[in-house]
Structures are given as C-alpha cells and as structure tokens.
Amino acid sequence: MTGDRHIQVVIVGGGQAGLAAGYHLRRLGVDFVILDAQSGPGGAWQHAWDSLHLFSPAAFSSLPGRLMPPQAGEEYPDAEHVVAYLRAYEKRYELPVERPVRVHGVHRDGPALRVETDSGTWHARVVISATGTWWRPFLPAVPGRSAFEGRQLHTVDYRRPQDFTGRRVIVVGGGNSGAQIAADLAHDTHLTWVTQRPPRFLADDIDGRALFDAATARRRALDEGSIDTGGVASLGDIVAVPPVREARDRGLLKAGPMFSGLTPGGAEWADGTRAEADAIIWCTGFRPALSHLAPLRLRGRRGHIATAGTTRAVDEPRLHLLGYGDWTGPASATLIGVGRTARDAARQIRDFLR
Ligand code: FAD
C-alpha cells in the first residue's frame, strides 16, 4: 500500500486496448500509468482455449507502431503468439504498466477522478477504461438452467476437447466462439450444436481484414449521414478459419435450433424432442466489464455508457471508454482496429488537458 498518487491519465486495463492508448499518449507527451489486474502481460489472450487462432494473419493483427511478426508454420497466429507480441510491445515502448493492480472504483473528486485500487489511490484528470469484456461472460436466461445436473461452462472456461472425450456435449451459440469450440469438439465427443438462427458462415476467402474494412466503411457511412451499410453483420457471423472449414466440409458442423429449456439430464425442444447431455458450453457472448465505473452512475442502455466523439463519456468528459466494441470505435475490439480509435482518444485527451 502506498500513499495517494497524482497523474494526468490513468488507463484501467493493460490488454491491447490499454497498450494502444499508452502508445499514443506517450507520443503526445501525456503522463500516464496503466493499471492491470492480471499478473502478466497479454490481457484476455492469456486465458484463451488451446486451439484458438486469430481470424486474421499476423500483419493484420498489429497494434500501432509495431507489426506482429509472423508465427512459424501458422498463417493465423495462436493466442500464445499474441501474448508474446503484447509482452514485447509493452517492453519496447517502455509502457508503465503496474500489475497486478485491480481498480475497484472510479469516483468524482473535485477537478480530478479518484481511482481506488487494491494497492492505493490515484488521482487523475482523465481516466481511460480499457477493461475488455472477457471478464463478464453472458449467459441467457433459459428455463431449467439451474435444474441441469451436468457441467455448465462458458466460453471463458473451455480449454481443450480432451476434457470431453466420449461425452455428450451441447454447444450453444452461432458466433465465432461457438463455431470454433464446436469444431474442436466435433471429432471425439457426441456433439449437439445449437444456434438461435441458422449459422452464417462468411465466404471462405473472407477473414478479419475484410471485417475491419466493413466496420470502417459502416462508421464512415454513419458519420456522413449515409445509409447504414450493416457493417460486419452484413457479411455473416462466422469466419471460416481452417479448423472450422475442415469440420464443416466433413459434415461435422451441423447446427440445430436452440432448445426451449433444460432438464436435469439434458435439453428439450418445444416439439418434445430431448437430448441427454453431460455438459453444456455456453458460447453466448460477453458484456463490457464496467463495474469499476459504477460510482460514476453512467450506465445506460444494454449496460453501455453513452459516448460522444466515439470514446468520451457524454456525461463525464474526463472518462473515455476504449476497445469494447463498435460502440466505442469501429472494430475497436480487435487488434488492428483499436489503434485508430486510441489515437483519436489520445488527441482529444491532450487537447482537453491543455
Ligand atoms: P482484454 O484483453 O480483456 O484486456 C483488459 C485488461 O483489463 C485485462 O488484463 C483485465 O484483467 C484488465 N482489467 C479488467 N478489469 C479491471 C479492473 N477493474 N482493474 C484493473 N484491470 C482490469 N480480435 C482480433 O483482432 N482478432 C481475433 O482473431 C480475435 N479473436 C477473438 C476470439 C475470442 C474468443 C474473443 C472473446 C475475442 C477475440 N478478439 C479478436 C477480440 C479482441 O481482440 C479480444 O477480446 C481482446 O482481448 C480485447 O482486448 P482488450 O484490451 O479490449 O481487453
């Protein structure tokens, strides 16, 4: 525990979004610290399942200033490679990251924001919240969920298919996590994959590069008052990364409709069909991890905080939100996308501090 410390900017979160913000603040000569709850670099990438690979090649997964090097033998790098890249990035730019430090609350305190942590208090003129979504898994309300006697996991708990060999597993969710985990399990488990609507695979030649372009085009169209292009959602939901493509082409990735409820032994559908299950893996998404901002009382629709100029909170100009999704900058929840939004936020903050 140390005494109170004062600084121009506190960045909460030392994943890719926090580092990108740090990179740009440093270039603009703004004084800042990054507080990160993890014990090592890499943010959420440290917790990914074993077979997770990026949906873009290395060069298209880079933060500002430094290209991600290719990974030997892999066009689409794995999560370990991303962690190594983020570790090297922090070091190269000598970003001042303090960890493990958990921020419990950000409070208004006269002209400053007071940042209470488990290792002391900071006073900052501006706070950038870059805490990601991995830490707030979302599970839908489903009848009978608590009655099910098997294992229930979320994407964040899944590690490897060997943990389920020979088991009856239901994977829920038609996004990238659902498709990748279903593909992982398709070979050696009795898999049932259920999705709310039929899965929409992107064309095989579309990867994260095209998604980034689509998100950027949408933002531009909205900014110019043109017709909404639909962005990424208009292209589809699932990037056909090699393992997903392979399982799909072998006929192993067949999705059925969502069940209507759970029973002690499995799931049941409205037409009376039942499936026994040993485990259910909920790949049903995330919500922004914003509980440390609760004292500011800014939460609005869907747990978001209203922003203006992309990242600045409408009702608290000393707070910026970075990296949570398109609502905090087009493609800002991706490695390649966060840099541009971080740059714009850093410039706004520099001007504000003047
Ligand atoms: P995080 O990586 O979650 O970092 C936030 C940091 O803040 C963490 O270290 C956390 O511990 C810390 N923190 C949280 N709360 C506090 C607190 N109160 N106090 C202090 N510290 C705190 N993007 C791509 O570009 N390519 C991909 O292929 C890709 N694949 C993805 C696959 C999956 C399954 C998921 C879930 C996401 C994927 N993404 C991908 C999206 C995105 O790049 C990642 O989610 C990324 O981890 C987001 O980075 P971040 O810095 O915003 O958040």
Coordinates of C-alpha atoms and ligand atoms in Angstrom, one line a residue:
M1 CA 0.0 0.0 0.0
T2 CA 1.4 3.4 -1.0
G3 CA 0.2 7.0 -0.4
D4 CA -2.1 8.7 -2.9
R5 CA -0.5 9.4 -6.3
H6 CA -1.4 12.1 -8.8
I7 CA -1.1 11.8 -12.6
Q8 CA -2.6 13.2 -15.8
V9 CA -4.2 9.9 -17.1
V10 CA -4.9 6.5 -15.5
I11 CA -5.6 3.8 -18.0
V12 CA -7.6 0.9 -16.4
G13 CA -6.7 -2.3 -18.2
G14 CA -3.4 -3.4 -19.7
G15 CA -4.7 -5.6 -22.6
Q16 CA -4.2 -4.5 -26.2
A17 CA -6.6 -1.5 -25.9
G18 CA -4.8 -0.1 -22.8
L19 CA -1.4 -0.5 -24.6
A20 CA -2.6 1.2 -27.8
A21 CA -3.8 4.1 -25.7
G22 CA -0.5 4.2 -23.8
Y23 CA 1.4 4.2 -27.1
H24 CA -0.4 7.3 -28.4
L25 CA -0.4 9.2 -25.1
R26 CA 3.4 8.7 -24.9
R27 CA 3.8 10.1 -28.4
L28 CA 1.8 13.2 -27.4
G29 CA 3.8 13.7 -24.2
V30 CA 1.0 13.0 -21.8
D31 CA 1.8 11.5 -18.4
F32 CA 0.0 8.2 -17.7
V33 CA 0.0 4.9 -15.8
I34 CA -1.6 1.6 -16.9
L35 CA -3.2 -0.4 -14.1
D36 CA -3.9 -4.0 -14.9
A37 CA -5.4 -6.7 -12.8
Q38 CA -3.5 -9.6 -14.5
S39 CA -0.2 -10.9 -13.1
G40 CA 1.3 -10.9 -16.6
P41 CA 1.0 -9.2 -20.0
G42 CA -1.5 -10.2 -22.6
G43 CA -4.9 -9.4 -21.2
A44 CA -7.6 -11.9 -22.1
W45 CA -5.4 -13.7 -24.6
Q46 CA -3.7 -15.4 -21.7
H47 CA -6.9 -17.3 -20.9
A48 CA -7.9 -18.5 -24.4
W49 CA -8.6 -22.1 -25.2
D50 CA -5.7 -24.1 -26.5
S51 CA -6.7 -24.2 -30.2
L52 CA -7.8 -20.6 -30.6
H53 CA -6.2 -18.9 -33.6
L54 CA -6.7 -15.4 -34.8
F55 CA -9.1 -14.8 -37.6
S56 CA -6.5 -12.6 -39.4
P57 CA -2.9 -13.1 -40.4
A58 CA -0.2 -11.6 -38.1
A59 CA 0.4 -8.4 -40.1
F60 CA -3.3 -7.6 -40.0
S61 CA -3.4 -8.1 -36.2
S62 CA -0.9 -5.4 -35.3
L63 CA -1.0 -2.5 -32.8
P64 CA 0.2 0.9 -33.7
G65 CA 4.0 1.3 -34.4
R66 CA 5.0 -2.4 -34.5
L67 CA 3.9 -5.2 -36.8
M68 CA 3.1 -8.5 -35.2
P69 CA 5.8 -10.9 -36.5
P70 CA 4.5 -14.0 -38.4
Q71 CA 4.3 -17.2 -36.4
A72 CA 6.3 -20.0 -37.9
G73 CA 4.1 -22.5 -39.7
E74 CA 0.8 -20.7 -38.9
E75 CA -0.9 -18.2 -41.2
Y76 CA -3.3 -17.3 -38.4
P77 CA -1.3 -17.0 -35.1
D78 CA -2.4 -18.6 -31.9
A79 CA -3.1 -16.9 -28.6
E80 CA 0.3 -17.6 -27.1
H81 CA 1.8 -15.8 -30.0
V82 CA -0.4 -12.8 -29.3
V83 CA 0.6 -12.8 -25.6
A84 CA 4.3 -12.8 -26.6
Y85 CA 3.7 -10.0 -29.0
L86 CA 1.9 -7.9 -26.4
R87 CA 4.7 -8.6 -23.9
A88 CA 7.3 -7.4 -26.4
Y89 CA 5.2 -4.4 -27.3
E90 CA 5.0 -3.2 -23.7
K91 CA 8.7 -3.6 -23.3
R92 CA 9.7 -2.0 -26.5
Y93 CA 7.7 1.2 -25.7
E94 CA 8.5 1.0 -22.0
L95 CA 4.9 1.4 -21.2
P96 CA 4.4 2.0 -17.4
V97 CA 2.1 -1.0 -16.5
E98 CA 1.5 -1.7 -12.9
R99 CA 0.3 -5.2 -12.1
P100 CA -1.4 -6.9 -10.6
V101 CA -3.5 -3.9 -9.6
R102 CA -7.3 -4.1 -9.6
V103 CA -9.3 -0.9 -9.8
H104 CA -12.3 -1.2 -7.6
G105 CA -13.9 2.2 -8.2
V106 CA -13.6 5.5 -10.1
H107 CA -15.1 8.4 -8.3
R108 CA -15.7 12.1 -9.0
D109 CA -13.5 14.1 -6.6
G110 CA -13.4 17.8 -7.4
P111 CA -11.4 18.5 -10.5
A112 CA -10.0 15.0 -10.6
L113 CA -11.2 11.5 -10.8
R114 CA -10.2 9.3 -7.9
V115 CA -9.2 5.8 -8.8
E116 CA -9.4 3.4 -5.9
T117 CA -7.4 0.2 -6.3
D118 CA -6.3 -2.8 -4.2
S119 CA -2.9 -1.1 -3.9
G120 CA -3.6 2.5 -3.2
T121 CA -5.4 5.5 -4.7
W122 CA -4.6 7.5 -7.8
H123 CA -6.0 11.0 -8.7
A124 CA -6.2 11.5 -12.4
R125 CA -7.5 14.3 -14.6
V126 CA -8.7 11.7 -17.1
V127 CA -9.4 8.0 -16.9
I128 CA -9.4 5.7 -19.9
S129 CA -11.3 2.5 -19.2
A130 CA -10.0 -0.4 -21.3
T131 CA -11.1 -3.4 -19.4
G132 CA -12.5 -5.6 -22.2
T133 CA -15.4 -8.0 -22.0
W134 CA -13.8 -11.4 -21.2
W135 CA -14.4 -10.8 -17.5
R136 CA -18.2 -10.6 -17.9
P137 CA -19.4 -13.7 -19.6
F138 CA -23.1 -13.5 -20.6
L139 CA -25.4 -16.5 -20.1
P140 CA -29.0 -16.2 -21.3
A141 CA -32.0 -16.9 -19.1
V142 CA -33.2 -20.3 -20.1
P143 CA -35.9 -22.3 -18.3
G144 CA -34.5 -25.1 -16.2
R145 CA -30.9 -23.8 -16.3
S146 CA -30.3 -24.4 -12.6
A147 CA -32.0 -27.8 -12.8
F148 CA -29.4 -29.3 -15.2
E149 CA -27.2 -31.7 -13.2
G150 CA -24.3 -31.9 -15.7
R151 CA -21.5 -29.4 -16.1
Q152 CA -22.2 -25.9 -17.4
L153 CA -19.3 -23.8 -18.8
H154 CA -19.0 -20.6 -20.6
T155 CA -16.5 -19.9 -23.5
V156 CA -14.1 -18.5 -20.8
D157 CA -14.0 -21.9 -19.0
Y158 CA -13.4 -24.1 -22.1
R159 CA -9.8 -25.3 -22.6
R160 CA -9.4 -28.4 -24.8
P161 CA -11.5 -31.2 -26.4
Q162 CA -9.7 -33.9 -24.4
D163 CA -11.7 -32.8 -21.3
F164 CA -14.8 -34.0 -23.0
T165 CA -13.7 -37.2 -25.0
G166 CA -16.7 -39.5 -25.4
R167 CA -19.0 -37.2 -23.6
R168 CA -22.4 -35.8 -24.8
V169 CA -21.8 -32.1 -25.1
I170 CA -24.2 -29.3 -26.2
V171 CA -22.5 -26.2 -27.6
V172 CA -24.8 -23.1 -27.6
G173 CA -24.1 -20.2 -29.9
G174 CA -23.7 -19.3 -33.6
G175 CA -20.8 -16.8 -33.3
N176 CA -17.1 -17.4 -33.8
S177 CA -16.5 -18.9 -30.3
G178 CA -19.5 -21.3 -30.7
A179 CA -18.3 -22.5 -34.2
Q180 CA -14.7 -22.8 -33.2
I181 CA -15.4 -24.8 -30.0
A182 CA -18.0 -26.9 -31.8
A183 CA -15.3 -27.7 -34.5
D184 CA -12.8 -28.5 -31.7
L185 CA -15.3 -31.0 -30.1
A186 CA -16.8 -32.4 -33.4
H187 CA -14.3 -35.2 -33.6
D188 CA -14.3 -37.1 -30.3
T189 CA -17.5 -36.1 -28.5
H190 CA -21.2 -36.6 -29.1
L191 CA -21.7 -33.1 -30.1
T192 CA -25.0 -31.2 -30.4
W193 CA -24.5 -27.6 -31.7
V194 CA -27.5 -25.3 -31.3
T195 CA -27.9 -21.7 -32.6
Q196 CA -30.6 -19.2 -32.4
R197 CA -30.7 -18.9 -36.2
P198 CA -29.0 -21.0 -38.8
P199 CA -25.2 -20.3 -38.7
R200 CA -24.0 -17.8 -41.2
F201 CA -20.5 -18.7 -42.4
L202 CA -18.5 -15.9 -44.1
A203 CA -17.2 -16.8 -47.5
D204 CA -14.0 -18.9 -47.2
D205 CA -11.8 -16.1 -48.6
I206 CA -13.0 -13.5 -46.0
D207 CA -11.1 -13.1 -42.8
G208 CA -10.5 -10.3 -40.3
R209 CA -9.1 -8.0 -42.9
A210 CA -12.5 -7.7 -44.6
L211 CA -14.3 -7.4 -41.3
F212 CA -12.1 -4.4 -40.4
D213 CA -12.8 -2.8 -43.8
A214 CA -16.6 -3.4 -43.3
A215 CA -16.6 -1.9 -39.8
T216 CA -14.7 1.1 -41.0
A217 CA -16.9 1.7 -44.0
R218 CA -20.0 1.5 -41.8
R219 CA -18.7 4.1 -39.4
R220 CA -17.8 6.4 -42.3
A221 CA -21.3 6.0 -43.8
L222 CA -23.0 6.7 -40.4
D223 CA -20.7 9.7 -39.8
E224 CA -21.6 11.1 -43.3
G225 CA -25.3 10.5 -42.7
S226 CA -25.4 7.9 -45.5
I227 CA -27.4 4.6 -45.4
D228 CA -26.2 2.1 -42.8
T229 CA -24.1 -0.5 -44.7
G230 CA -24.8 -3.0 -41.9
G231 CA -21.0 -3.3 -41.3
V232 CA -19.6 -6.7 -40.2
A233 CA -23.0 -8.1 -39.5
S234 CA -24.0 -7.8 -43.2
L235 CA -21.2 -10.2 -44.2
G236 CA -22.0 -13.1 -41.8
D237 CA -21.1 -14.2 -38.3
I238 CA -18.5 -17.0 -38.6
V239 CA -15.1 -16.6 -40.0
A240 CA -14.3 -19.9 -41.7
V241 CA -10.8 -20.4 -40.1
P242 CA -9.1 -23.6 -41.2
P243 CA -10.4 -25.9 -38.4
V244 CA -14.0 -24.6 -38.7
R245 CA -13.8 -25.0 -42.5
E246 CA -12.5 -28.5 -42.2
A247 CA -15.1 -29.7 -39.7
R248 CA -17.9 -28.0 -41.8
D249 CA -16.7 -29.6 -45.0
R250 CA -16.6 -33.0 -43.4
G251 CA -20.2 -32.6 -42.4
L252 CA -19.4 -32.5 -38.7
L253 CA -20.7 -29.0 -38.0
K254 CA -24.4 -29.2 -38.4
A255 CA -26.3 -26.8 -36.2
G256 CA -29.8 -27.4 -34.9
P257 CA -32.3 -24.9 -33.4
M258 CA -32.0 -23.6 -29.9
F259 CA -33.6 -25.7 -27.2
S260 CA -36.6 -24.4 -25.2
G261 CA -35.3 -25.4 -21.8
L262 CA -33.0 -27.6 -19.8
T263 CA -33.9 -30.7 -17.7
P264 CA -31.8 -32.4 -15.1
G265 CA -30.4 -34.8 -17.7
G266 CA -30.1 -32.5 -20.8
A267 CA -32.2 -30.3 -23.1
E268 CA -35.6 -30.3 -24.5
W269 CA -37.2 -28.6 -27.5
A270 CA -40.7 -27.2 -28.0
D271 CA -41.7 -30.1 -30.2
G272 CA -41.0 -32.6 -27.3
T273 CA -37.5 -33.7 -28.7
R274 CA -35.0 -34.3 -25.9
A275 CA -31.2 -34.7 -25.9
E276 CA -29.3 -36.1 -22.9
A277 CA -26.1 -34.2 -22.1
D278 CA -23.1 -34.4 -19.8
A279 CA -22.1 -30.8 -20.4
I280 CA -23.4 -27.6 -21.9
I281 CA -20.9 -25.0 -23.2
W282 CA -22.5 -21.5 -23.4
C283 CA -20.8 -19.6 -26.2
T284 CA -23.2 -16.8 -25.8
G285 CA -21.0 -13.7 -25.6
F286 CA -19.9 -11.1 -23.2
R287 CA -20.9 -7.7 -21.7
P288 CA -18.5 -4.9 -21.1
A289 CA -16.6 -5.1 -17.8
L290 CA -17.6 -1.8 -16.3
S291 CA -18.3 -2.4 -12.7
H292 CA -15.4 -0.2 -11.6
L293 CA -17.3 2.7 -13.1
A294 CA -20.5 2.2 -11.1
P295 CA -19.7 5.1 -8.7
L296 CA -20.0 7.5 -11.7
R297 CA -23.6 6.3 -12.3
L298 CA -23.4 6.5 -16.1
R299 CA -24.8 3.1 -17.1
G300 CA -27.4 3.3 -19.9
R301 CA -29.0 1.0 -22.4
R302 CA -27.7 -2.6 -22.5
G303 CA -25.1 -1.8 -19.8
H304 CA -23.3 0.6 -22.2
I305 CA -22.3 4.1 -21.3
A306 CA -23.3 6.8 -23.8
T307 CA -20.3 8.2 -25.7
A308 CA -19.7 11.2 -27.9
G309 CA -16.8 11.6 -30.3
T310 CA -16.5 7.8 -30.1
T311 CA -14.9 7.2 -26.8
R312 CA -15.6 10.1 -24.4
A313 CA -18.5 9.6 -22.0
V314 CA -21.3 12.1 -22.7
D315 CA -22.0 12.8 -19.1
E316 CA -18.4 12.6 -17.8
P317 CA -15.9 14.3 -20.2
R318 CA -13.0 13.1 -18.1
L319 CA -13.8 9.5 -18.9
H320 CA -13.0 7.6 -22.1
L321 CA -14.1 4.1 -23.0
L322 CA -11.9 2.1 -25.3
G323 CA -12.0 -1.3 -27.0
Y324 CA -15.4 -2.6 -26.0
G325 CA -17.0 -2.9 -29.5
D326 CA -18.2 -0.8 -32.4
W327 CA -20.0 1.5 -29.9
T328 CA -16.5 2.7 -28.7
G329 CA -15.0 2.9 -32.2
P330 CA -15.3 0.8 -35.4
A331 CA -13.6 -2.5 -34.9
S332 CA -12.1 -1.2 -31.7
A333 CA -12.4 -4.6 -30.1
T334 CA -9.8 -6.0 -32.5
L335 CA -6.1 -5.8 -32.5
I336 CA -5.9 -4.0 -35.8
G337 CA -8.9 -1.8 -35.1
V338 CA -8.1 -0.4 -31.7
G339 CA -5.1 1.7 -32.8
R340 CA -7.0 4.3 -34.8
T341 CA -9.6 4.9 -32.0
A342 CA -6.8 5.0 -29.4
R343 CA -5.1 7.7 -31.5
D344 CA -8.2 9.8 -31.7
A345 CA -8.9 9.4 -28.0
A346 CA -5.3 10.4 -27.1
R347 CA -5.6 13.5 -29.2
Q348 CA -8.8 14.5 -27.6
I349 CA -7.3 14.0 -24.1
R350 CA -4.2 16.0 -25.0
D351 CA -6.5 18.9 -26.1
F352 CA -8.7 18.5 -23.0
L353 CA -5.6 18.7 -20.7
R354 CA -4.5 21.9 -22.3
Ligands
FAD1 P1 -8.7 -7.5 -22.6 O1 -7.7 -8.3 -23.4 O2 -9.7 -8.2 -21.8 O3 -7.8 -6.7 -21.5 C1 -8.4 -6.0 -20.5 C2 -7.4 -6.0 -19.3 O4 -8.0 -5.2 -18.3 C3 -7.2 -7.4 -18.7 O5 -5.8 -7.6 -18.5 C4 -8.0 -7.3 -17.4 O6 -7.5 -8.1 -16.4 C5 -7.9 -5.9 -17.1 N1 -9.0 -5.4 -16.2 C6 -10.3 -5.7 -16.2 N2 -11.0 -5.1 -15.2 C7 -10.0 -4.5 -14.5 C8 -10.0 -3.6 -13.3 N3 -11.2 -3.4 -12.7 N4 -8.9 -3.2 -12.8 C9 -7.7 -3.4 -13.5 N5 -7.6 -4.1 -14.6 C10 -8.8 -4.7 -15.1 N6 -9.6 -9.8 -32.1 C11 -8.8 -9.8 -33.1 O7 -8.3 -8.8 -33.5 N7 -8.6 -11.0 -33.8 C12 -9.1 -12.2 -33.4 O8 -8.8 -13.2 -34.0 C13 -9.9 -12.2 -32.2 N8 -10.4 -13.3 -31.7 C14 -11.2 -13.3 -30.6 C15 -11.6 -14.5 -30.1 C16 -12.4 -14.6 -28.9 C17 -12.9 -15.9 -28.4 C18 -12.7 -13.4 -28.3 C19 -13.5 -13.4 -27.0 C20 -12.2 -12.2 -28.8 C21 -11.5 -12.1 -29.9 N9 -11.0 -10.9 -30.5 C22 -10.2 -10.9 -31.6 C23 -11.4 -9.6 -29.9 C24 -10.4 -8.9 -29.0 O9 -9.2 -8.7 -29.8 C25 -10.1 -9.5 -27.7 O10 -11.3 -9.7 -27.0 C26 -9.1 -8.7 -26.9 O11 -8.7 -9.5 -25.8 C27 -9.7 -7.4 -26.4 O12 -8.6 -6.6 -25.8 P2 -8.9 -5.5 -24.6 O13 -7.6 -4.9 -24.3 O14 -10.0 -4.7 -25.0 O15 -9.4 -6.4 -23.4

